[in-house]
Short mmCIF file of C-alpha atoms in Angstrom, two decimals:
data_model
loop_
_atom_site.label_atom_id
_atom_site.label_comp_id
_atom_site.label_asym_id
_atom_site.label_seq_id
_atom_site.Cartn_x
_atom_site.Cartn_y
_atom_site.Cartn_z
CA UNK A 1378 56.44 -2.11 171.55
CA UNK A 1379 54.52 -0.22 174.21
CA UNK A 1380 55.43 2.09 177.06
CA UNK A 1381 55.31 0.79 180.62
CA UNK A 1382 54.82 2.85 183.78
CA UNK A 1383 56.10 2.01 187.25
CA UNK A 1384 52.57 1.14 188.42
CA UNK A 1385 52.04 -1.27 185.50
CA UNK A 1386 51.56 -4.82 186.90
CA UNK A 1387 54.24 -6.06 184.51
CA UNK A 1388 56.86 -3.83 186.12
CA UNK A 1389 58.54 -5.34 189.17
CA UNK A 1390 59.83 -2.70 191.56
CA UNK A 1391 63.20 -4.19 192.40
CA UNK A 1392 66.08 -2.84 194.48
CA UNK A 1393 67.88 -2.07 191.20
CA UNK A 1394 64.94 0.01 189.98
CA UNK A 1395 64.89 1.90 193.29
CA UNK A 1396 68.63 2.50 192.99
CA UNK A 1397 68.22 3.92 189.49
CA UNK A 1398 65.47 6.29 190.65
CA UNK A 1399 66.96 7.44 193.97
CA UNK A 1400 70.54 7.79 192.70
CA UNK A 1401 69.51 10.69 190.47
CA UNK A 1402 71.09 13.91 191.76
CA UNK A 1403 68.38 16.06 190.09
CA UNK A 1404 71.21 18.10 188.59
CA UNK A 1405 69.15 19.02 185.52
CA UNK A 1406 71.83 18.21 182.93
CA UNK A 1407 69.53 15.76 181.10
CA UNK A 1408 66.77 18.36 180.89
CA UNK A 1409 69.18 21.04 179.72
CA UNK A 1410 69.94 18.85 176.70
CA UNK A 1411 66.51 17.32 176.04
CA UNK A 1412 64.10 20.20 176.56
CA UNK A 1413 65.45 22.60 173.89
CA UNK A 1414 65.55 19.83 171.29
CA UNK A 1415 62.38 17.82 171.93
CA UNK A 1416 60.55 19.59 174.75
CA UNK A 1417 61.23 16.65 177.08
CA UNK A 1418 61.59 17.03 180.87
CA UNK A 1419 63.44 13.90 182.09
CA UNK A 1420 64.58 15.52 185.34
CA UNK A 1421 61.00 16.31 186.32
CA UNK A 1422 60.07 12.74 185.44
CA UNK A 1423 62.87 11.50 187.71
CA UNK A 1424 61.56 13.58 190.60
CA UNK A 1425 58.02 12.35 189.93
CA UNK A 1426 59.29 8.76 190.00
CA UNK A 1427 60.77 9.31 193.47
CA UNK A 1428 57.45 10.70 194.65
CA UNK A 1429 55.54 7.83 193.05
CA UNK A 1430 57.71 5.10 194.58
CA UNK A 1431 57.25 6.70 198.00
CA UNK A 1432 53.48 6.76 197.49
CA UNK A 1433 53.61 3.03 196.70
CA UNK A 1434 55.59 2.34 199.89
CA UNK A 1435 58.92 1.77 198.15
CA UNK A 1436 60.65 4.76 199.66
CA UNK A 1437 62.08 6.91 200.97
CA UNK A 1438 65.46 5.22 201.43
CA UNK A 1439 66.35 4.57 205.07
CA UNK A 1440 69.07 7.27 205.17
CA UNK A 1441 66.56 9.72 203.68
CA UNK A 1442 63.96 8.72 206.30
CA UNK A 1443 66.41 9.82 208.99
CA UNK A 1444 66.78 13.24 207.33
CA UNK A 1445 63.03 13.65 207.01
CA UNK A 1446 62.40 12.71 210.65
CA UNK A 1447 65.08 15.18 211.73
CA UNK A 1448 63.44 17.99 209.77
CA UNK A 1449 60.08 17.14 211.32
CA UNK A 1450 61.52 17.02 214.84
CA UNK A 1451 64.14 19.78 214.70
CA UNK A 1452 63.36 21.89 211.60
CA UNK A 1453 66.74 20.85 210.16
CA UNK A 1454 68.25 17.65 208.71
CA UNK A 1455 71.18 17.60 211.15
CA UNK A 1456 69.32 16.49 214.30
CA UNK A 1457 70.48 19.69 215.96
CA UNK A 1458 68.39 21.78 218.37
CA UNK A 1459 66.42 24.70 216.96
CA UNK A 1460 68.04 27.01 219.50
CA UNK A 1461 71.46 26.40 217.93
CA UNK A 1462 70.46 27.66 214.47
CA UNK A 1463 71.56 31.24 215.13
CA UNK A 1464 74.65 30.28 217.12
CA UNK A 1465 76.97 31.41 214.31
CA UNK A 1466 75.78 35.02 214.76
CA UNK A 1467 76.63 35.19 218.46
CA UNK A 1468 80.33 35.51 217.61
CA UNK A 1469 79.62 38.68 215.63
CA UNK A 1470 78.70 40.89 218.57
CA UNK A 1471 80.32 43.92 216.94
CA UNK A 1472 77.79 43.81 214.08
CA UNK A 1473 74.66 43.88 216.26
CA UNK A 1474 72.69 41.81 213.74
CA UNK A 1475 68.99 42.59 213.84
CA UNK A 1476 66.33 40.03 214.75
CA UNK A 1477 64.03 40.18 211.73
CA UNK A 1478 61.18 38.66 213.74
CA UNK A 1479 61.22 41.68 216.05
CA UNK A 1480 62.63 44.55 213.97
CA UNK A 1481 61.70 45.78 210.50
CA UNK A 1482 64.49 45.18 207.97
CA UNK A 1483 64.72 45.58 204.20
CA UNK A 1484 66.74 42.41 203.66
CA UNK A 1485 66.41 39.04 205.35
CA UNK A 1486 69.60 36.99 205.31
CA UNK A 1487 68.55 33.33 205.25
CA UNK A 1488 71.64 31.12 205.88
CA UNK A 1489 69.79 27.80 205.64
CA UNK A 1490 70.46 24.58 207.54
CA UNK A 1491 73.96 23.74 206.31
CA UNK A 1492 75.57 27.13 206.84
CA UNK A 1493 73.84 27.38 210.23
CA UNK A 1494 74.73 23.98 211.69
CA UNK A 1495 77.74 22.42 209.93
CA UNK A 1496 80.81 23.67 211.86
CA UNK A 1497 83.07 24.07 208.82
CA UNK A 1498 80.36 26.02 206.97
CA UNK A 1499 79.31 28.44 209.71
CA UNK A 1500 82.15 30.71 208.61
CA UNK A 1501 80.25 31.31 205.35
CA UNK A 1502 77.32 32.68 207.38
CA UNK A 1503 79.62 34.89 209.42
CA UNK A 1504 81.50 36.10 206.34
CA UNK A 1505 78.29 36.84 204.46
CA UNK A 1506 76.94 38.87 207.38
CA UNK A 1507 80.16 40.88 207.57
CA UNK A 1508 80.07 41.61 203.84
CA UNK A 1509 76.43 42.75 204.08
CA UNK A 1510 77.41 45.04 206.95
CA UNK A 1511 80.31 46.48 204.93
CA UNK A 1512 77.82 47.26 202.17
CA UNK A 1513 75.62 49.14 204.69
CA UNK A 1514 72.75 46.78 204.02
CA UNK A 1515 69.76 46.99 206.35
CA UNK A 1516 69.50 43.29 207.10
CA UNK A 1517 68.48 40.86 209.80
CA UNK A 1518 68.14 37.14 210.47
CA UNK A 1519 65.49 34.92 212.03
CA UNK A 1520 67.96 32.92 214.13
CA UNK A 1521 66.24 30.13 216.05
CA UNK A 1522 62.94 30.99 214.34
CA UNK A 1523 64.28 30.13 210.89
CA UNK A 1524 62.95 26.85 209.47
CA UNK A 1525 64.31 24.49 206.84
CA UNK A 1526 63.22 25.63 203.37
CA UNK A 1527 62.18 22.03 202.65
CA UNK A 1528 64.60 21.48 199.76
CA UNK A 1529 66.09 18.28 201.19
CA UNK A 1530 62.66 16.66 201.61
CA UNK A 1531 61.50 17.80 198.17
CA UNK A 1532 64.59 16.49 196.32
CA UNK A 1533 64.25 12.99 197.80
CA UNK A 1534 60.55 12.83 196.89
CA UNK A 1535 58.87 13.62 200.22
CA UNK A 1536 56.54 16.17 198.65
CA UNK A 1537 53.77 15.93 201.25
CA UNK A 1538 56.15 16.99 203.99
CA UNK A 1539 57.66 19.69 201.78
CA UNK A 1540 54.24 21.26 201.23
CA UNK A 1541 53.78 21.47 205.00
CA UNK A 1542 57.04 23.40 205.38
CA UNK A 1543 56.34 25.56 202.39
CA UNK A 1544 52.98 26.65 203.81
CA UNK A 1545 54.51 27.53 207.20
CA UNK A 1546 57.44 29.37 205.63
CA UNK A 1547 55.27 31.40 203.25
CA UNK A 1548 53.11 32.58 206.15
CA UNK A 1549 56.08 33.48 208.34
CA UNK A 1550 58.24 35.13 205.67
CA UNK A 1551 55.43 37.21 204.18
CA UNK A 1552 54.60 38.56 207.64
CA UNK A 1553 58.06 40.15 208.00
CA UNK A 1554 57.50 42.99 205.51
CA UNK A 1555 60.91 42.52 203.87
CA UNK A 1556 61.82 43.65 200.36
CA UNK A 1557 64.42 40.97 199.65
CA UNK A 1558 65.43 37.53 200.89
CA UNK A 1559 69.12 36.75 200.34
CA UNK A 1560 70.72 33.35 200.81
CA UNK A 1561 74.20 31.94 200.19
CA UNK A 1562 72.76 28.41 199.85
CA UNK A 1563 72.06 27.30 196.27
CA UNK A 1564 69.45 24.81 197.49
CA UNK A 1565 67.52 27.42 199.49
CA UNK A 1566 67.71 29.87 196.60
CA UNK A 1567 66.40 27.33 194.08
CA UNK A 1568 63.60 26.21 196.39
CA UNK A 1569 62.37 29.71 197.22
CA UNK A 1570 62.75 30.92 193.63
CA UNK A 1571 61.19 27.91 191.90
CA UNK A 1572 59.04 25.86 194.31
CA UNK A 1573 57.59 28.89 196.15
CA UNK A 1574 56.86 30.75 192.89
CA UNK A 1575 54.05 33.30 193.12
CA UNK A 1576 53.52 32.90 196.86
CA UNK A 1577 56.17 35.24 198.27
CA UNK A 1578 55.69 39.00 198.61
CA UNK A 1579 59.37 39.87 198.06
CA UNK A 1580 62.25 39.17 195.70
CA UNK A 1581 64.54 36.18 196.26
CA UNK A 1582 68.22 36.58 195.40
CA UNK A 1583 71.27 34.40 195.76
CA UNK A 1584 74.12 36.23 197.46
CA UNK A 1585 76.13 36.40 194.21
CA UNK A 1586 73.32 38.42 192.60
CA UNK A 1587 73.15 40.70 195.63
CA UNK A 1588 76.94 41.23 195.79
CA UNK A 1589 77.05 41.96 192.05
CA UNK A 1590 74.37 44.61 192.66
CA UNK A 1591 76.34 46.18 195.54
CA UNK A 1592 79.52 46.28 193.42
CA UNK A 1593 77.65 47.91 190.52
CA UNK A 1594 76.27 50.51 192.94
CA UNK A 1595 79.84 51.08 194.26
CA UNK A 1596 78.81 50.11 197.77
CA UNK A 1597 81.60 47.54 197.91
CA UNK A 1598 85.16 48.15 196.75
CA UNK A 1599 87.77 45.39 196.52
CA UNK A 1600 91.19 46.47 197.80
CA UNK A 1601 93.32 43.48 198.83
CA UNK A 1602 95.39 41.39 196.40
CA UNK A 1603 94.56 37.69 196.74
CA UNK A 1604 97.23 36.17 194.46
CA UNK A 1605 95.25 33.01 193.73
CA UNK A 1606 94.78 30.75 190.73
CA UNK A 1607 91.13 29.74 190.86
CA UNK A 1608 88.50 27.89 188.88
CA UNK A 1609 84.74 28.09 189.39
CA UNK A 1610 82.30 25.21 189.86
CA UNK A 1611 78.72 26.00 188.81
CA UNK A 1612 76.26 24.66 191.41
CA UNK A 1613 73.27 23.05 189.67
CA UNK A 1614 70.75 24.96 191.78
CA UNK A 1615 71.92 28.43 190.84
CA UNK A 1616 73.18 27.41 187.40
CA UNK A 1617 70.81 25.17 185.50
CA UNK A 1618 67.96 25.91 187.96
CA UNK A 1619 68.50 29.67 188.11
CA UNK A 1620 70.61 30.72 185.14
CA UNK A 1621 73.15 32.46 187.41
CA UNK A 1622 76.32 32.03 185.40
CA UNK A 1623 77.55 35.57 184.84
CA UNK A 1624 77.46 37.16 188.31
CA UNK A 1625 79.87 34.78 190.10
CA UNK A 1626 82.33 35.01 187.21
CA UNK A 1627 82.15 38.80 187.08
CA UNK A 1628 82.80 38.95 190.82
CA UNK A 1629 85.80 36.62 190.51
CA UNK A 1630 87.24 38.70 187.67
CA UNK A 1631 86.83 41.85 189.76
CA UNK A 1632 88.82 40.46 192.70
CA UNK A 1633 92.38 41.85 192.69
CA UNK A 1634 95.11 39.30 192.10
CA UNK A 1635 92.79 36.46 191.02
CA UNK A 1636 93.93 34.37 188.05
CA UNK A 1637 90.61 32.87 186.88
CA UNK A 1638 90.67 29.69 184.80
CA UNK A 1639 87.66 27.87 183.39
CA UNK A 1640 87.18 24.11 183.42
CA UNK A 1641 86.14 22.28 180.26
CA UNK A 1642 82.58 21.62 181.44
CA UNK A 1643 81.00 24.85 182.63
CA UNK A 1644 77.74 26.81 182.80
CA UNK A 1645 74.72 24.79 181.62
CA UNK A 1646 77.00 21.86 180.77
CA UNK A 1647 78.82 21.85 184.10
CA UNK A 1648 79.40 18.51 185.82
CA UNK A 1649 77.32 18.12 188.99
CA UNK A 1650 79.38 17.78 192.18
CA UNK A 1651 77.48 14.54 192.91
CA UNK A 1652 75.86 15.58 196.18
CA UNK A 1653 72.34 16.63 195.17
CA UNK A 1654 69.01 14.83 195.28
CA UNK A 1655 69.90 13.01 198.49
CA UNK A 1656 72.71 11.08 196.74
CA UNK A 1657 75.37 12.16 199.25
CA UNK A 1658 73.28 10.50 201.96
CA UNK A 1659 71.84 7.57 200.02
CA UNK A 1660 74.76 6.67 197.77
CA UNK A 1661 77.92 8.22 199.26
CA UNK A 1662 80.30 6.26 197.01
CA UNK A 1663 78.62 7.65 193.89
CA UNK A 1664 78.81 11.17 195.36
CA UNK A 1665 82.52 10.70 196.12
CA UNK A 1666 83.34 9.30 192.67
CA UNK A 1667 81.62 12.26 191.00
CA UNK A 1668 83.36 14.77 193.25
CA UNK A 1669 86.76 13.25 192.52
CA UNK A 1670 86.08 13.47 188.79
CA UNK A 1671 85.20 17.16 189.15
CA UNK A 1672 88.30 17.83 191.25
CA UNK A 1673 90.47 16.26 188.54
CA UNK A 1674 88.84 18.55 185.97
CA UNK A 1675 89.65 21.52 188.22
CA UNK A 1676 93.30 20.42 188.55
CA UNK A 1677 93.60 20.21 184.78
CA UNK A 1678 93.18 24.01 184.63
CA UNK A 1679 96.28 24.56 186.77
CA UNK A 1680 94.18 26.24 189.46
CA UNK A 1681 94.96 25.88 193.17
CA UNK A 1682 91.47 26.62 194.43
CA UNK A 1683 87.94 25.58 193.48
CA UNK A 1684 85.41 28.33 194.16
CA UNK A 1685 81.70 27.58 194.44
CA UNK A 1686 78.50 29.10 195.88
CA UNK A 1687 76.76 26.10 197.43
CA UNK A 1688 77.30 24.38 200.80
CA UNK A 1689 76.46 20.95 199.36
CA UNK A 1690 79.02 21.42 196.57
CA UNK A 1691 81.60 22.75 199.01
CA UNK A 1692 81.27 19.78 201.37
CA UNK A 1693 81.31 17.14 198.65
CA UNK A 1694 84.13 18.70 196.63
CA UNK A 1695 86.22 18.96 199.80
CA UNK A 1696 85.70 15.24 200.33
CA UNK A 1697 86.67 14.61 196.71
CA UNK A 1698 89.76 16.83 196.99
CA UNK A 1699 90.90 15.02 200.14
CA UNK A 1700 90.80 11.71 198.24
CA UNK A 1701 92.84 12.99 195.28
CA UNK A 1702 96.65 13.38 195.25
CA UNK A 1703 97.96 16.92 195.59
CA UNK A 1704 96.49 19.80 197.56
CA UNK A 1705 93.33 21.43 196.20
CA UNK A 1706 91.48 24.04 198.25
CA UNK A 1707 87.69 24.40 198.04
CA UNK A 1708 86.13 27.68 199.20
CA UNK A 1709 82.86 29.58 199.02
CA UNK A 1710 83.00 32.71 196.86
CA UNK A 1711 82.01 34.82 199.86
CA UNK A 1712 85.28 33.95 201.58
CA UNK A 1713 87.27 35.46 198.70
CA UNK A 1714 84.97 38.49 198.56
CA UNK A 1715 85.60 39.08 202.26
CA UNK A 1716 89.37 38.75 201.89
CA UNK A 1717 89.40 41.17 198.97
CA UNK A 1718 87.45 43.73 201.01
#
């Protein structure tokens, strides 16, 4: 027996091989199991395989090519104009949100592409901004000058393009003089925290970390009873990628009137929603099947609502919930935080 590599002449790069490589969600579950036992990094190998197939001309997948072209042309994967990125903030005239490209701020709120452009997710951006204002946080946004973090390109294997965006973002973000970058997007958080390591002059926090800090400092106080039975879905990119398991749960337990119930698979062993790694775009049926499985696990707890902290998870789990019998609500944690305030 001998090991073969994908560039070995005996290995035929078939459509089935491409499907195996590009249908990986990069959730990190394999690595969570293999690394502590044998020091193996199968998830990193999977990502390297995507990159390698692209370098050989066997990728990216056509749906992924569309995303990549959109990012190159519009700085976002949604083929939406750059000028529309800060549109969500225009409805919050009472807050007078600062333009971080013009005014000095301590905290930059970085919504990311999904929460900026997807209509049903813009409310997360608005809610997050309102919560930051209630906590008397000195924050601002970049609006139309914000660029994609590059996560989408990186996860589908387009590393060359990702490096271009990373370089531009590092230069822009470091020039702002901020102390902290906060995002409610798990993908943006993971990318800034892991792929930009050592190149940023400020701390990077997911919003759940930042809210937990504000609660500990008594800058936010929860007052309103929610009367909800909820369960929590760990997003891969703040869970296995970032180790953020405690903060979202502590916040949920602190919300008045919340009956919190855990699913069977949680924390580092949580089931991926099925949307990551470009799978939602490249293999939508696989993404849907995985989401439906997760929704069924949530229903088994007796909860009425699935809470998560990732726009990709929220969108895919909503699709899964709509395909399953019985009503199941899917919300971002920030929506509950806002209601409780």
